[in-house]
Each structure stands twice: as C-alpha cells, then as structure tokens.
PDB file of C-alpha atoms in Angstrom:
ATOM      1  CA  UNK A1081      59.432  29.402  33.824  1.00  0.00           C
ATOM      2  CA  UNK A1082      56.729  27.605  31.498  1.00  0.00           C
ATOM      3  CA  UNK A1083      56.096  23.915  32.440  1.00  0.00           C
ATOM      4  CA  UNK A1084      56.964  20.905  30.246  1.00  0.00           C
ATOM      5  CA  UNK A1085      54.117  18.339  29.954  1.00  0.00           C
ATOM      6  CA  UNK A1086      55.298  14.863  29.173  1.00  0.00           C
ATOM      7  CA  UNK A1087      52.500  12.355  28.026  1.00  0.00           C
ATOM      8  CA  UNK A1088      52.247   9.270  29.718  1.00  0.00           C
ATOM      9  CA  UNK A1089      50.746   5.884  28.466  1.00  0.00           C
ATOM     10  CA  UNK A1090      50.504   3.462  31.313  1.00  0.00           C
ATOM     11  CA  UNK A1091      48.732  -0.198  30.912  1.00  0.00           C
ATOM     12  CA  UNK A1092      47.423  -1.905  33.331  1.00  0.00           C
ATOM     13  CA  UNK A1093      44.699  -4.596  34.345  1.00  0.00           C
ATOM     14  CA  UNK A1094      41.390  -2.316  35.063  1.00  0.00           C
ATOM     15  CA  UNK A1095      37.685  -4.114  36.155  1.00  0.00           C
ATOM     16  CA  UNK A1096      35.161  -3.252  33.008  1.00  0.00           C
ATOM     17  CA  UNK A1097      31.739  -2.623  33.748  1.00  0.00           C
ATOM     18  CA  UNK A1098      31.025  -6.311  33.219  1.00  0.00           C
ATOM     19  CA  UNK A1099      33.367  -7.370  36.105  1.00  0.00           C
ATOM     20  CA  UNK A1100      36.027  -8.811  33.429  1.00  0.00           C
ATOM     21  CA  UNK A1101      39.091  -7.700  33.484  1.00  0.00           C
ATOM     22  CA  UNK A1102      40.728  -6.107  30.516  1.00  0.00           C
ATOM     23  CA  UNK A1103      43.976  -5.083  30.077  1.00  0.00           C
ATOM     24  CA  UNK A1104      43.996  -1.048  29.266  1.00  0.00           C
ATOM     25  CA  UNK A1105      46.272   1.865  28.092  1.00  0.00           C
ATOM     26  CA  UNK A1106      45.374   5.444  29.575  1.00  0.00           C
ATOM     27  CA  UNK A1107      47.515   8.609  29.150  1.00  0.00           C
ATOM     28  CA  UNK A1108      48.304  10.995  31.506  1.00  0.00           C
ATOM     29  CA  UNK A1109      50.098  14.088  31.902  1.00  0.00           C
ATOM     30  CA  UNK A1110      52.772  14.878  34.433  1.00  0.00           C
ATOM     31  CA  UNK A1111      54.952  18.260  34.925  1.00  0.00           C
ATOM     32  CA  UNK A1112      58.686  17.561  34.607  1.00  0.00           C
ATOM     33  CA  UNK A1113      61.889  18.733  33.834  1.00  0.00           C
ATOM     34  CA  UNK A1114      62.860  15.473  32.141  1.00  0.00           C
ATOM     35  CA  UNK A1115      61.480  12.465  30.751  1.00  0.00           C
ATOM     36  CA  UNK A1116      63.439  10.481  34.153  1.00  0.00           C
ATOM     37  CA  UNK A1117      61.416  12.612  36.369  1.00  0.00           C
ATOM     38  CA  UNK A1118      58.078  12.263  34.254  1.00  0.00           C
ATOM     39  CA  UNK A1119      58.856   8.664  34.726  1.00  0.00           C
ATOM     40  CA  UNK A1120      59.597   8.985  38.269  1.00  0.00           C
ATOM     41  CA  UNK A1121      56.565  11.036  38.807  1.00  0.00           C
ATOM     42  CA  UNK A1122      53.832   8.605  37.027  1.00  0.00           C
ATOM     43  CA  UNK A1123      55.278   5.579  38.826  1.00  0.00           C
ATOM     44  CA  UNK A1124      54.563   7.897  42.158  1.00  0.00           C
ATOM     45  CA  UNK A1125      51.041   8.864  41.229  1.00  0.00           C
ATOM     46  CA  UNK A1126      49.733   5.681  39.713  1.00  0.00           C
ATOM     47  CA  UNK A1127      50.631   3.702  42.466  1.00  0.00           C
ATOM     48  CA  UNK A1128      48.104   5.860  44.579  1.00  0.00           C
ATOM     49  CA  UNK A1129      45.320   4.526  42.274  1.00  0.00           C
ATOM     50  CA  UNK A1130      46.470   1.257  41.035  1.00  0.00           C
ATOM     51  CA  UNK A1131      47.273  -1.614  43.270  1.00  0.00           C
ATOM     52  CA  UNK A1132      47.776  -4.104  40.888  1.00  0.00           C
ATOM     53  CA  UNK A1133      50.505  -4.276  38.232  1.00  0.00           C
ATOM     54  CA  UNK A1134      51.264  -1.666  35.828  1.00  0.00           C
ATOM     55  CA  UNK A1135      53.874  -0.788  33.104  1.00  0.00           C
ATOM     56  CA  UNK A1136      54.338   2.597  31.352  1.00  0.00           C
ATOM     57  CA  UNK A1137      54.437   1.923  28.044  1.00  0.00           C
ATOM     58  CA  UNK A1138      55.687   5.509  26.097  1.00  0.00           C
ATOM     59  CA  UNK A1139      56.565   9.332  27.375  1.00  0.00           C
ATOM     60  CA  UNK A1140      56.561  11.973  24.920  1.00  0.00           C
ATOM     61  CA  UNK A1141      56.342  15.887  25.647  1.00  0.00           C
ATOM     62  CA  UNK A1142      52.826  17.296  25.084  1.00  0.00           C
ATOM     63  CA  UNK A1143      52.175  19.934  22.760  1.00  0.00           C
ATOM     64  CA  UNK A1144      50.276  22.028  24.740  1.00  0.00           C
ATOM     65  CA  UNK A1145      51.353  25.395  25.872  1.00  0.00           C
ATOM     66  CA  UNK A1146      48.708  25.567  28.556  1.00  0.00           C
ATOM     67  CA  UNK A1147      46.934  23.483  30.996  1.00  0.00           C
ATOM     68  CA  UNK A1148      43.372  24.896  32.375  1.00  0.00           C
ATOM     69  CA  UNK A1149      41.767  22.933  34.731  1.00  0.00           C
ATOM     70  CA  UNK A1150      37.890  23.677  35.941  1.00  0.00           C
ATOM     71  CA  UNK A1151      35.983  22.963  38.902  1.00  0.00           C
ATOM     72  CA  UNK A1152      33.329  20.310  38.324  1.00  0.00           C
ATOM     73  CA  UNK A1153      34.030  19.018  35.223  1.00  0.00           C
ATOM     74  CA  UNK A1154      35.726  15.501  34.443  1.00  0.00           C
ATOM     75  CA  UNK A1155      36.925  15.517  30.880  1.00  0.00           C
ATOM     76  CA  UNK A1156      39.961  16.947  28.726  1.00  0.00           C
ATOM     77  CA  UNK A1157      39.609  18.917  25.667  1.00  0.00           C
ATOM     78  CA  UNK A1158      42.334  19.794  23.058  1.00  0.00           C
ATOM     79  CA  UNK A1159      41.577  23.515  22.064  1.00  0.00           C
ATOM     80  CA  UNK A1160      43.468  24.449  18.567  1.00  0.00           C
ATOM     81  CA  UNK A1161      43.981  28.347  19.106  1.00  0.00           C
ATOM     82  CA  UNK A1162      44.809  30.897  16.664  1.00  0.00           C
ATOM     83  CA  UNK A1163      46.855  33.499  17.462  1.00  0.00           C
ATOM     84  CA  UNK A1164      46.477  36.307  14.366  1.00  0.00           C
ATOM     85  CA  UNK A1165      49.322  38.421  14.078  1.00  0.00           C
ATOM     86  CA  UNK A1166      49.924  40.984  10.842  1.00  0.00           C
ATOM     87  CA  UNK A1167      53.520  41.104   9.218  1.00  0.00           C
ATOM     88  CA  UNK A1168      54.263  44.533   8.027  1.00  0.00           C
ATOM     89  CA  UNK A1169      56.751  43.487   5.793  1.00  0.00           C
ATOM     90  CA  UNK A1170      54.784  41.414   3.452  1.00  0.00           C
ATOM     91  CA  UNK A1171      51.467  43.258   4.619  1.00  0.00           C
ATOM     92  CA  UNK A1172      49.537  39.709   5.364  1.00  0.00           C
ATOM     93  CA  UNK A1173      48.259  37.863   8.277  1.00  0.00           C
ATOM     94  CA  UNK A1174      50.329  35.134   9.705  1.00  0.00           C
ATOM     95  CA  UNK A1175      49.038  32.712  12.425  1.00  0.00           C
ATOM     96  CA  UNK A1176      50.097  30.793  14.878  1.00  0.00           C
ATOM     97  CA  UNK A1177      49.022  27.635  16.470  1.00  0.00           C
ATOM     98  CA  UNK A1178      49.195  26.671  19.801  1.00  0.00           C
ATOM     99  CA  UNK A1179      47.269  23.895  22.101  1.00  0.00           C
ATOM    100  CA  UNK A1180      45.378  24.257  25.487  1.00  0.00           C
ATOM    101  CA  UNK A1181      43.992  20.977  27.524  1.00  0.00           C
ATOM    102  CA  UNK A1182      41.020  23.043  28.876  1.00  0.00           C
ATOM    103  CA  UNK A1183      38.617  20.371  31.347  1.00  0.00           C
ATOM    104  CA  UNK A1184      35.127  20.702  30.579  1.00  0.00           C
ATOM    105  CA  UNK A1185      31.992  18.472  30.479  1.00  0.00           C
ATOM    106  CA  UNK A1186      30.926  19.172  27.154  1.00  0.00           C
ATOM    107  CA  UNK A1187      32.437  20.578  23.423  1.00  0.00           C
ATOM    108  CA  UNK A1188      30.597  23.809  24.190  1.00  0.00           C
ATOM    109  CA  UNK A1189      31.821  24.091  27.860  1.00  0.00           C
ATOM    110  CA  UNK A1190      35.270  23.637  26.517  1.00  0.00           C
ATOM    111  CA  UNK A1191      34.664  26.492  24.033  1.00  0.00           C
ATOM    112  CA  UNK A1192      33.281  28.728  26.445  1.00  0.00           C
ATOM    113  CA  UNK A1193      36.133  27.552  28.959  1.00  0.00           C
ATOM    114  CA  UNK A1194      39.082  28.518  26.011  1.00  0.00           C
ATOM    115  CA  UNK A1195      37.470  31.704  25.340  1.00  0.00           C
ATOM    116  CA  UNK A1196      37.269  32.709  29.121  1.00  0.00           C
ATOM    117  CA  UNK A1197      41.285  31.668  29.420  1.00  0.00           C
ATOM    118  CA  UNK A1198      41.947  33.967  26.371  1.00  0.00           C
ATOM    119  CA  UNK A1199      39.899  36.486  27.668  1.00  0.00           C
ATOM    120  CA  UNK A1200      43.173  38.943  28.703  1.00  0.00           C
ATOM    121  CA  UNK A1201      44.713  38.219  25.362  1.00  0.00           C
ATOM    122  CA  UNK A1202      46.050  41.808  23.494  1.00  0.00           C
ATOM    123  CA  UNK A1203      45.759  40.104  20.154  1.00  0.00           C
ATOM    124  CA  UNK A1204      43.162  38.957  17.532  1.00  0.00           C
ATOM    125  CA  UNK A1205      42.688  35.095  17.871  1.00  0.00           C
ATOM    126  CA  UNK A1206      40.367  32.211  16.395  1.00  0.00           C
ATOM    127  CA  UNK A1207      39.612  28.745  17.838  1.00  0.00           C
ATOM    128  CA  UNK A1208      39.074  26.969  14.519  1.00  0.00           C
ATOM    129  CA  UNK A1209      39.344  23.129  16.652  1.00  0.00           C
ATOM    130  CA  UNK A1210      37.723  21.908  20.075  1.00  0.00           C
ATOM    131  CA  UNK A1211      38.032  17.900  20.130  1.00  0.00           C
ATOM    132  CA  UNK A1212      38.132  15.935  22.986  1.00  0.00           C
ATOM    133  CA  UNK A1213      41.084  14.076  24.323  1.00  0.00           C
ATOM    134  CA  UNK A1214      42.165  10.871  25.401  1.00  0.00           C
ATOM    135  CA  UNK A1215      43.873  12.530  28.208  1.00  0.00           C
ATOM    136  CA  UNK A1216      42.878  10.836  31.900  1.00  0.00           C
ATOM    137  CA  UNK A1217      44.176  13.344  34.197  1.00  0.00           C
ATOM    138  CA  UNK A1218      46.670  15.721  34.982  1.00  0.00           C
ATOM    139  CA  UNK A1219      49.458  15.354  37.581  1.00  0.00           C
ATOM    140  CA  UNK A1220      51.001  18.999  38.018  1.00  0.00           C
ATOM    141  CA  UNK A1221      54.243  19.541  40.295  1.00  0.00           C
ATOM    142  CA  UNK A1222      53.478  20.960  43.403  1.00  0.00           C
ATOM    143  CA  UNK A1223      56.568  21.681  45.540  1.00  0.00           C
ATOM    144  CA  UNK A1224      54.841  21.817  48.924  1.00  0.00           C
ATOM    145  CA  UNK A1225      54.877  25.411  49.344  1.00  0.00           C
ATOM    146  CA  UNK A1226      51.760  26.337  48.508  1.00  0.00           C
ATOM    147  CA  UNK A1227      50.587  27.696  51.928  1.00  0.00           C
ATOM    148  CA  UNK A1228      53.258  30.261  51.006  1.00  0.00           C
ATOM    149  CA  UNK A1229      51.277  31.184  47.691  1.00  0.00           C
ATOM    150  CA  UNK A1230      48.115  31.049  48.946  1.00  0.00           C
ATOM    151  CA  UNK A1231      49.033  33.799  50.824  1.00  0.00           C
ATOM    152  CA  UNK A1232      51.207  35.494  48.286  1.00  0.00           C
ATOM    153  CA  UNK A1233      48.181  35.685  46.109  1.00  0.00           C
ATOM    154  CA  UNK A1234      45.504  36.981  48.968  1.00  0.00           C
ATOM    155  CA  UNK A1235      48.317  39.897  49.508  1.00  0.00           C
ATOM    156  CA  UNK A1236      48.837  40.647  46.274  1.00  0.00           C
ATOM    157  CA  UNK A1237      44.617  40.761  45.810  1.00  0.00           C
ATOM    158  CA  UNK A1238      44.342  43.259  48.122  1.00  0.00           C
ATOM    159  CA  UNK A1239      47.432  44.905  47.800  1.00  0.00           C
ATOM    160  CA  UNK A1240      45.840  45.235  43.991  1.00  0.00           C
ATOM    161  CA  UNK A1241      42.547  46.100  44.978  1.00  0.00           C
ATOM    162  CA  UNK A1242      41.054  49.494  44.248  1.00  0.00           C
ATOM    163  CA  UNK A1243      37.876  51.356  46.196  1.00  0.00           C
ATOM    164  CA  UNK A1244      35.210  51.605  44.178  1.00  0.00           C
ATOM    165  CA  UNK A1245      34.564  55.264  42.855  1.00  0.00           C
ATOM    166  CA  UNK A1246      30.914  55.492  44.893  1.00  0.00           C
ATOM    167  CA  UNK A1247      32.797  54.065  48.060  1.00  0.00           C
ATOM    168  CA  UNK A1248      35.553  57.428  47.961  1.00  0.00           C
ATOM    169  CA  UNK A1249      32.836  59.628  46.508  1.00  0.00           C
ATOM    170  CA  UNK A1250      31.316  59.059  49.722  1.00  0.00           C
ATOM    171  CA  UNK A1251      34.005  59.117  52.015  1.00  0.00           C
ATOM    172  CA  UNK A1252      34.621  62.670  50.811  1.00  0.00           C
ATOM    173  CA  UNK A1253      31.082  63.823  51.188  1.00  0.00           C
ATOM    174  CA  UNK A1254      31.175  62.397  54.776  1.00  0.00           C
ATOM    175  CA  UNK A1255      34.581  64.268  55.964  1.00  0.00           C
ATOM    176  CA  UNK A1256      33.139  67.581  54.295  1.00  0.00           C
ATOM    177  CA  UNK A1257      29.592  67.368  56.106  1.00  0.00           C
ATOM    178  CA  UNK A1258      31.637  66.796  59.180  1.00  0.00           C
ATOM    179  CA  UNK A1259      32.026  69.636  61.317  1.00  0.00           C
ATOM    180  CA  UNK A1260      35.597  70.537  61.147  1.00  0.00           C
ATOM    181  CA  UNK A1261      37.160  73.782  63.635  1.00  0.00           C
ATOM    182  CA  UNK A1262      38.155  76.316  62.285  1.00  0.00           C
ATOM    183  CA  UNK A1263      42.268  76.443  61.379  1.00  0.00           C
ATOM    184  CA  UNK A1264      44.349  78.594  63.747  1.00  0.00           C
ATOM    185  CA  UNK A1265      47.106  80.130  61.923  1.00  0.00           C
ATOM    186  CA  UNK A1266      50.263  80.701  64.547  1.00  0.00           C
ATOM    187  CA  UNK A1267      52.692  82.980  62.940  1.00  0.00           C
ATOM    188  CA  UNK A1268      56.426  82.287  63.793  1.00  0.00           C
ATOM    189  CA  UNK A1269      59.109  84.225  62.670  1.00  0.00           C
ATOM    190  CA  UNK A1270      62.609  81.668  62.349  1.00  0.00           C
ATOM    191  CA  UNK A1271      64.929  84.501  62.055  1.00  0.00           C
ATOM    192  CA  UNK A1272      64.406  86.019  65.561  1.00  0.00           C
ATOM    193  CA  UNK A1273      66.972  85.000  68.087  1.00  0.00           C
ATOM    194  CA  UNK A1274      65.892  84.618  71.219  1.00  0.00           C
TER     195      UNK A1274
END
C-alpha cells in the first residue's frame, strides 16, 4: 500500500537571527490515511519542537509519488520525472509525470540523488525539472514495529545473497585436491529371501 502525503502549513512565533520574533508559516509533510489523522499527526510532532503557540493553517495531499530521504543532507528537492512510454496504437511517445521529494544539499546532489532512486527503473525516463522546495521536513508513520523489519530485511539480505563465482570456484578446487577414499561398491541383491 503506497502512502498518502498530506502537506502541512503550520504558523507559529519562531526567534530570527536578529533575536526578533516573527511570526512564520513552514510546511511539512506527514503520512496519513486522512486529512483528521494528518492533522492529528502534525499537532503530535510540532509540539516536540515548538513550545510556544502554533496554528495549522491548510492540509492538502502532496503530489508526490515518492519520498527519498538521504543521510547528511538538510534540504528538500521537487524532482519532475519523466516516465517515456510508446503507444502502439498511435505509434508515438506518451509521458508521464510524476514527483519525488528527494533530500539533498545541493541542485546537483538532488539530480544525482533522483537518478540513483530510478536507477532499477525498466523504462526510458527524463528529469526535465529539479527545484527546490519549501518543504521543512518529513514526518513518516512508523508503527513501532520496526525491530521486526529490521530483521525482516537482514533475513531477507542474506536469504538473497549469492557466493561469489571465485568463492565456489574455489570451494570446488579445494574438495577435489582433497584426498577422498576410494568408493566401496556393496552389491545387494533385494529379491533374495533370507
């Protein structure tokens, strides 16, 4: 089952730079089945970070199909992508939009980050947008289970894993350099009675 992003805009009193404070309006994203639990779950999470007063101000489902976050990187960036599909019956291309939030530092990071996420992809694809979003951070739904798929995923790893060729390759060459006895064959004949 895909997640639903809903957008959240919440405003609230935040300390400038100056020491002044200014009233603000940040959007995040939450996971949610419905725009009560979105609400629900950005009343949860922003009270973690803001002690003051705070009100959300809109919640509208995000257009993005996927959410890709990256380790040591701080800011969001909407990827336009592609996808490049041929219709046989009119014998053009047709194409198809969709939107990741990638996290990246930079425009290029973000690039490289959206072309390593469609690196699996079967089909032909372009990335003809990278621009960077107002997007604070993402609050995905975690159930509390994920000590369970931790492990799933290690098992699953090395259930999946394969020997390298060399590593068999010389596994054989060890057994046959081994010296093995010779086989004693035992004849037996089942249809005597004894």
């Amino acid at each position: 089952m895909s997640a639903t992003w809903y957008e959240c805009k919440v405003k609230y009193r935040k300390m400038s730079d100056t020491g002044a404070q200014k009233v603000t309006t940040e959007p995040y994203l939450v996971d949610a089945i419905s725009y009560t639990e979105a609400e629900t779950r950005i009343n949860e999470e922003m009270k973690a970070y803001i002690s003051d007063e705070f009100k959300i101000t809109n919640i509208k489902v995000a257009n993005f199909a996927e959410i890709h976050p990256f380790e040591n990187t701080d800011r969001w960036f909407k990827s336009k992508v592609s996808l490049i599909a041929f219709d046989e019956e009119s014998g053009k291309e047709r194409k198809t939009n969709m939107y990741l939030l990638v996290q990246a530092n930079d425009v290029k990071e973000a690039y490289d980050n959206t072309v390593a996420v469609m690196k699996d992809t079967m089909g032909d694809y372009t990335i003809p947008a990278i621009t960077e979003s107002p997007i604070m951070d993402v609050f995905p739904y975690f159930s509390g289970e994920e000590g369970e798929l931790d492990r799933i995923h290690k098992f699953n790893e090395i259930k999946d894993s394969v020997p390298e060729v060399e590593e068999v390759e010389e596994a054989v060459d060890a057994i046959s350099e081994e010296e093995l006895p010779e086989p004693v064959l035992v004849d037996i004949d089942l249809d005597e009675e004894e």
